[in-house]
Short mmCIF file of C-alpha atoms and ligand atoms in Angstrom, two decimals:
data_model
loop_
_atom_site.label_atom_id
_atom_site.label_comp_id
_atom_site.label_asym_id
_atom_site.label_seq_id
_atom_site.Cartn_x
_atom_site.Cartn_y
_atom_site.Cartn_z
CA MET A 1 94.67 98.92 85.86
CA ILE A 2 92.77 95.83 84.70
CA LEU A 3 89.27 95.94 83.17
CA VAL A 4 87.16 92.83 83.84
CA THR A 5 84.32 92.65 81.31
CA GLY A 6 81.48 90.18 81.82
CA ALA A 7 81.99 90.84 85.53
CA THR A 8 78.52 89.64 86.54
CA GLY A 9 78.92 86.42 84.52
CA THR A 10 80.20 82.97 85.44
CA ILE A 11 83.91 83.46 84.75
CA GLY A 12 84.15 87.25 85.19
CA SER A 13 82.67 87.11 88.70
CA HIS A 14 85.31 84.55 89.73
CA VAL A 15 88.04 86.68 88.15
CA ALA A 16 86.78 89.69 90.12
CA ARG A 17 86.73 87.71 93.36
CA GLN A 18 90.20 86.26 92.83
CA LEU A 19 91.72 89.65 91.93
CA THR A 20 90.12 91.14 95.05
CA GLU A 21 91.52 88.33 97.22
CA ARG A 22 94.97 89.07 95.81
CA GLY A 23 94.64 92.81 96.36
CA VAL A 24 95.01 93.57 92.64
CA PRO A 25 93.22 96.79 91.61
CA PHE A 26 90.70 96.42 88.79
CA ARG A 27 87.56 97.90 87.27
CA ALA A 28 84.57 95.60 86.80
CA MET A 29 82.22 96.16 83.86
CA SER A 30 78.69 95.12 83.02
CA ARG A 31 75.49 96.78 81.82
CA ARG A 32 73.97 96.62 85.30
CA GLU A 33 74.18 98.66 88.47
CA ARG A 34 76.85 97.43 90.85
CA PRO A 35 75.43 94.35 92.65
CA ASP A 36 75.21 94.35 96.44
CA GLY A 37 76.77 91.67 98.58
CA VAL A 38 78.73 89.93 95.82
CA PRO A 39 82.37 89.47 96.90
CA GLY A 40 84.68 91.08 94.36
CA LEU A 41 81.88 93.14 92.82
CA ASP A 42 80.21 95.00 95.66
CA GLY A 43 83.06 97.44 96.23
CA ALA A 44 84.08 95.97 99.59
CA PRO A 45 87.88 96.17 99.87
CA GLY A 46 89.97 93.00 99.64
CA PRO A 47 92.50 91.89 102.27
CA ASP A 48 95.06 94.42 101.02
CA GLY A 49 92.52 97.23 101.08
CA ALA A 50 92.24 97.49 97.29
CA GLN A 51 88.73 98.64 96.42
CA PRO A 52 87.46 97.47 93.04
CA ASP A 53 86.00 100.07 90.74
CA TRP A 54 82.69 99.56 88.88
CA ILE A 55 81.60 100.84 85.49
CA ARG A 56 78.34 100.39 83.62
CA ALA A 57 79.09 99.95 79.93
CA ASP A 58 77.69 98.13 76.92
CA PHE A 59 79.65 96.64 74.02
CA ASP A 60 76.95 98.14 71.79
CA ASP A 61 77.62 101.67 73.12
CA PRO A 62 81.07 102.92 71.97
CA ALA A 63 80.99 105.99 74.26
CA SER A 64 80.48 103.79 77.31
CA LEU A 65 83.36 101.55 76.22
CA ALA A 66 85.64 104.58 75.85
CA THR A 67 84.84 105.57 79.44
CA ALA A 68 85.32 102.01 80.69
CA LEU A 69 88.76 101.80 79.05
CA THR A 70 90.14 105.07 80.42
CA ASP A 71 93.60 104.36 81.94
CA ILE A 72 93.18 100.60 81.39
CA GLU A 73 96.29 98.58 80.45
CA THR A 74 94.93 95.04 80.51
CA VAL A 75 91.48 93.75 79.52
CA PHE A 76 89.77 90.49 80.43
CA LEU A 77 87.43 90.11 77.49
CA VAL A 78 84.21 88.14 77.86
CA THR A 79 81.64 88.39 75.11
CA ALA A 80 78.32 86.57 75.05
CA PRO A 81 76.32 88.19 72.26
CA PRO A 82 72.67 87.15 71.76
CA THR A 83 73.57 85.93 68.26
CA PRO A 84 77.03 84.59 67.46
CA THR A 85 79.13 87.44 66.07
CA ALA A 86 82.53 88.95 66.79
CA ALA A 87 80.98 92.45 66.86
CA HIS A 88 81.40 92.90 70.63
CA ASP A 89 85.04 91.77 70.55
CA LEU A 90 85.73 94.08 67.63
CA ALA A 91 84.02 97.01 69.36
CA LEU A 92 86.22 96.45 72.40
CA LEU A 93 89.32 96.21 70.23
CA THR A 94 88.49 99.47 68.43
CA ALA A 95 87.90 101.25 71.72
CA ALA A 96 91.09 99.76 73.20
CA ARG A 97 93.17 101.08 70.31
CA ALA A 98 91.56 104.50 70.64
CA ALA A 99 92.16 104.56 74.41
CA GLY A 100 95.89 104.31 73.77
CA SER A 101 96.66 102.87 77.22
CA VAL A 102 95.71 99.22 76.55
CA ARG A 103 98.67 96.82 76.20
CA ARG A 104 97.15 93.35 76.68
CA ILE A 105 93.91 91.46 76.08
CA VAL A 106 93.10 88.13 77.72
CA LYS A 107 90.15 86.70 75.83
CA LEU A 108 87.72 84.04 77.00
CA SER A 109 87.23 81.90 73.89
CA ALA A 110 86.20 78.23 73.61
CA ILE A 111 87.66 74.80 72.90
CA GLY A 112 87.95 73.83 69.24
CA THR A 113 87.88 77.43 68.00
CA GLY A 114 88.96 77.54 64.36
CA GLU A 115 88.68 73.78 63.69
CA GLN A 116 86.69 72.66 60.66
CA PHE A 117 83.66 70.42 61.15
CA ASP A 118 80.91 69.46 58.73
CA GLY A 119 81.81 72.28 56.31
CA ALA A 120 81.82 74.98 58.99
CA THR A 121 84.28 76.61 61.39
CA VAL A 122 83.91 75.66 65.05
CA GLY A 123 83.51 78.79 67.19
CA ALA A 124 83.55 80.96 64.07
CA TRP A 125 82.84 84.19 65.96
CA HIS A 126 85.51 83.48 68.58
CA HIS A 127 87.86 82.61 65.71
CA ALA A 128 87.25 85.95 63.96
CA ALA A 129 87.74 87.79 67.26
CA GLU A 130 90.93 85.88 68.11
CA GLN A 131 92.39 86.66 64.69
CA ALA A 132 91.60 90.38 65.01
CA ILE A 133 93.17 90.52 68.49
CA GLU A 134 96.26 88.61 67.34
CA ALA A 135 96.68 91.03 64.41
CA SER A 136 96.22 94.11 66.60
CA GLY A 137 99.78 94.41 67.85
CA LEU A 138 98.58 94.15 71.46
CA ALA A 139 99.81 91.36 73.72
CA TRP A 140 97.20 88.59 74.07
CA THR A 141 96.31 85.32 75.75
CA MET A 142 93.47 83.10 74.54
CA LEU A 143 91.61 80.86 76.98
CA ARG A 144 89.73 78.05 75.28
CA PRO A 145 87.81 76.04 77.87
CA PRO A 146 85.43 73.17 77.19
CA SER A 147 81.99 72.90 78.82
CA PHE A 148 81.81 74.51 82.29
CA ALA A 149 80.86 72.39 85.32
CA SER A 150 78.41 75.16 86.23
CA ASN A 151 76.31 74.55 83.09
CA VAL A 152 74.37 71.92 85.07
CA LEU A 153 72.86 74.80 87.09
CA PHE A 154 70.72 75.55 84.00
CA TYR A 155 68.91 72.29 84.77
CA ARG A 156 68.25 72.89 88.47
CA ALA A 157 64.49 73.08 88.03
CA LEU A 158 64.36 69.84 85.99
CA ILE A 159 66.65 68.07 88.45
CA HIS A 160 64.47 69.18 91.36
CA ALA A 161 61.31 68.07 89.62
CA GLY A 162 62.84 64.65 88.89
CA GLU A 163 62.49 65.38 85.17
CA PRO A 164 65.15 64.18 82.71
CA ILE A 165 67.85 66.66 81.75
CA PRO A 166 68.50 66.98 77.99
CA ASN A 167 71.69 65.44 76.66
CA LEU A 168 72.82 67.19 73.46
CA VAL A 169 76.15 65.38 73.06
CA GLY A 170 75.26 61.67 73.16
CA ASP A 171 78.09 59.46 74.42
CA ALA A 172 80.77 62.04 73.68
CA ARG A 173 83.23 62.66 76.49
CA GLN A 174 84.36 66.14 77.48
CA ALA A 175 86.92 67.44 79.99
CA ILE A 176 84.35 69.43 82.00
CA VAL A 177 86.15 72.37 83.61
CA ASP A 178 85.61 74.15 86.93
CA PRO A 179 84.96 77.85 86.15
CA ARG A 180 87.19 78.76 89.10
CA ASP A 181 90.13 77.19 87.25
CA VAL A 182 89.35 79.13 84.07
CA ALA A 183 89.28 82.30 86.18
CA ALA A 184 92.53 81.42 87.95
CA VAL A 185 94.31 80.95 84.62
CA ALA A 186 92.83 84.27 83.47
CA VAL A 187 94.13 85.99 86.61
CA ALA A 188 97.62 84.58 85.99
CA ALA A 189 97.54 85.93 82.43
CA LEU A 190 96.13 89.30 83.54
CA THR A 191 98.73 89.94 86.24
CA GLY A 192 101.99 89.30 84.39
CA ASP A 193 103.50 88.89 80.95
CA ALA A 194 104.50 85.21 81.26
CA HIS A 195 101.42 84.06 79.36
CA ASP A 196 101.47 86.53 76.48
CA GLY A 197 101.02 84.87 73.10
CA GLN A 198 99.67 81.63 74.61
CA ARG A 199 96.51 79.72 73.72
CA TYR A 200 95.42 77.68 76.70
CA THR A 201 92.81 74.97 76.35
CA VAL A 202 91.83 75.12 80.01
CA THR A 203 90.31 71.68 80.68
CA GLY A 204 89.25 69.69 83.69
CA PRO A 205 91.28 66.60 84.67
CA GLU A 206 89.03 63.82 83.33
CA LEU A 207 86.74 62.99 80.44
CA LEU A 208 83.06 62.61 81.30
CA THR A 209 79.96 61.83 79.28
CA PHE A 210 76.76 63.69 80.09
CA ALA A 211 75.48 60.50 81.74
CA ASP A 212 78.66 60.43 83.87
CA GLN A 213 77.90 63.98 85.00
CA ALA A 214 74.33 62.99 85.90
CA ALA A 215 75.65 60.03 87.92
CA VAL A 216 77.98 62.34 89.86
CA LEU A 217 75.10 64.75 90.55
CA GLU A 218 72.89 61.92 91.74
CA ARG A 219 75.56 60.50 94.06
CA VAL A 220 76.81 63.77 95.56
CA LEU A 221 73.37 65.36 95.89
CA GLU A 222 71.64 62.19 97.11
CA ARG A 223 70.61 63.64 100.47
CA VAL A 224 69.65 67.00 99.00
CA LEU A 225 67.58 65.62 96.13
CA GLN A 226 66.43 62.19 97.31
CA ARG A 227 65.58 61.26 93.73
CA PRO A 228 67.46 60.01 90.67
CA VAL A 229 68.96 62.38 88.13
CA LYS A 230 67.59 61.21 84.79
CA VAL A 231 69.01 61.95 81.36
CA ALA A 232 67.08 62.05 78.09
CA ASP A 233 68.78 62.08 74.71
CA ALA A 234 67.78 65.30 73.02
CA PRO A 235 65.67 64.29 70.03
CA GLY A 236 67.91 65.15 67.09
CA PRO A 237 69.36 68.37 65.72
CA ASP A 238 66.12 70.32 66.21
CA ALA A 239 66.77 70.40 69.95
CA VAL A 240 70.08 72.25 69.51
CA PRO A 241 69.96 76.06 69.49
CA ALA A 242 70.80 77.29 65.97
CA ALA A 243 73.66 79.43 67.26
CA ILE A 244 75.67 76.43 68.47
CA VAL A 245 74.79 73.69 65.97
CA THR A 246 78.37 73.38 64.68
CA GLU A 247 79.92 73.43 68.15
CA ILE A 248 77.50 70.83 69.55
CA GLY A 249 77.86 68.63 66.44
CA TRP A 250 81.65 68.82 66.80
CA ALA A 251 81.50 67.95 70.50
CA ARG A 252 78.98 65.16 69.85
CA ALA A 253 81.40 63.69 67.29
CA GLY A 254 84.10 63.59 69.98
CA GLY A 255 85.99 66.74 68.93
CA ALA A 256 86.32 67.95 72.53
CA ALA A 257 87.30 64.57 73.98
CA TYR A 258 90.74 65.48 75.27
CA VAL A 259 92.41 66.66 78.45
CA THR A 260 95.25 69.18 78.56
CA ASP A 261 97.82 69.96 81.23
CA HIS A 262 97.40 73.72 80.89
CA VAL A 263 95.87 74.31 84.34
CA ARG A 264 98.81 72.52 85.97
CA GLN A 265 101.29 74.34 83.73
CA VAL A 266 99.94 77.76 84.63
CA LEU A 267 98.83 77.24 88.24
CA GLY A 268 101.24 74.52 89.41
CA ARG A 269 98.38 72.34 90.68
CA PRO A 270 95.92 69.91 89.12
CA ALA A 271 92.61 71.09 87.69
CA GLY A 272 89.53 70.58 89.89
CA THR A 273 87.15 67.70 89.21
CA PHE A 274 83.48 67.99 88.29
CA GLU A 275 82.70 66.07 91.48
CA GLN A 276 84.50 68.64 93.63
CA TRP A 277 82.62 71.45 91.89
CA VAL A 278 79.29 69.71 92.66
CA ARG A 279 80.32 69.17 96.31
CA ASP A 280 81.19 72.86 96.63
CA HIS A 281 77.81 73.86 95.16
CA ARG A 282 75.48 71.49 97.04
CA GLU A 283 73.70 74.51 98.49
CA SER A 284 72.83 75.79 95.01
CA PHE A 285 70.88 72.58 94.41
CA ALA A 286 69.32 72.43 97.88
CA ALA A 287 66.63 75.07 97.41
CA THR A 288 63.74 74.62 94.98
CA PRO A 289 64.52 76.98 92.06
N1 NAP B 301 79.29 77.88 79.18
C1 NAP B 301 80.22 77.11 78.68
O1 NAP B 301 80.25 75.90 78.90
C2 NAP B 301 81.34 77.73 77.88
C3 NAP B 301 82.39 76.91 77.46
C4 NAP B 301 83.43 77.47 76.72
C5 NAP B 301 83.43 78.82 76.40
N2 NAP B 301 82.38 79.60 76.82
C6 NAP B 301 82.40 81.03 76.46
O2 NAP B 301 82.31 81.79 77.64
C7 NAP B 301 81.72 83.07 77.31
C8 NAP B 301 80.62 83.38 78.31
O3 NAP B 301 81.23 83.52 79.57
P1 NAP B 301 80.40 83.41 80.91
O4 NAP B 301 79.66 82.10 80.90
O5 NAP B 301 81.30 83.74 82.04
O6 NAP B 301 79.36 84.58 80.69
P2 NAP B 301 77.85 84.67 81.21
O7 NAP B 301 77.75 84.05 82.56
O8 NAP B 301 76.96 84.23 80.10
O9 NAP B 301 77.69 86.24 81.40
C9 NAP B 301 77.79 87.13 80.32
C10 NAP B 301 78.40 88.43 80.81
O10 NAP B 301 78.48 89.33 79.72
C11 NAP B 301 77.89 90.56 80.10
N3 NAP B 301 77.29 91.14 78.91
C12 NAP B 301 76.38 90.55 78.07
N4 NAP B 301 76.06 91.38 77.08
C13 NAP B 301 76.76 92.53 77.28
C14 NAP B 301 76.85 93.77 76.59
N5 NAP B 301 76.12 94.01 75.48
N6 NAP B 301 77.68 94.72 77.07
C15 NAP B 301 78.39 94.50 78.21
N7 NAP B 301 78.37 93.34 78.89
C16 NAP B 301 77.55 92.36 78.44
C17 NAP B 301 76.88 90.21 81.16
O11 NAP B 301 76.70 91.31 82.02
P3 NAP B 301 75.31 92.07 82.30
O12 NAP B 301 74.18 91.17 81.87
O13 NAP B 301 75.37 92.34 83.78
O14 NAP B 301 75.43 93.31 81.48
C18 NAP B 301 77.60 89.10 81.90
O15 NAP B 301 78.49 89.65 82.86
C19 NAP B 301 81.19 82.95 75.88
O16 NAP B 301 82.08 83.63 75.02
C20 NAP B 301 81.21 81.46 75.60
O17 NAP B 301 81.40 81.14 74.24
C21 NAP B 301 81.35 79.09 77.54
#
């Protein structure tokens, strides 16, 4: 049995949907009650009749993690702590060892993890978590995506109001990735042993600046928005949340400006473009937030 943590989040919800479509049994975990009407999460059976299980658990509550991990062999690990720390990963790892049944962890990490920049470690908390998992004796796969295409949804209200959206990374280019591709690579790693011991930097197919992304939004959403999508350079380091200063500085300096072939290697098809993601999510931008 597979445990999908972060099941209500961006990547976990796609993993849940894709496992359901493939008829793979799994247990979805989050702190919330099971959501209604969300494919893959609402308990409706997939095409093969497999009915996903649901568990409410919190990384900060060891007893709940122990229950969540009962009879679990493979974990999809998503952590998004309010402050950057490996504590949630380490709590999961401790509970996984205690459960005795867990054999493999597929961890959602981030591009650049472990690199040095400006006297600090990029993705330091992911790095600490990756190292602990790699030393645990369990099988593992690390997924290290760059910025998700879906991040532009954070700016829906600004886009609708015709207000500029804040650019934290200047002219730096990044291989913006479709979250569905990150999830598909995760599903491949969760459902077999072919990807054990691999670190995949799961990128999109092309390098885009933030202004390039805005131009794509403006063009694809022209009829929906009927106004330009403006970009404003964020005014200096003060605009960057303290938790991600190193990561944003590294990306702004061009650290993330590369494309990999890992999606094609794992899935046998090219990675999706940012433009395709926007086309597929026109509806999300249609309504006033
Ligand atoms: N966004 C990006 O561009 C990007 C790029 C590269 C890497 N990443 C990495 O991706 C990860 C975030 O993934 P995501 O965007 O899919 O997540 P997300 O959409 O932010 O959702 C977070 C998930 O974690 C769950 N969660 C939060 N706190 C929890 C707790 N204490 N106990 C149990 N569950 C908890 C939430 O569930 P409930 O609220 O329902 O409990 C939710 O399902 C981070 O590690 C980040 O570094 C992000």
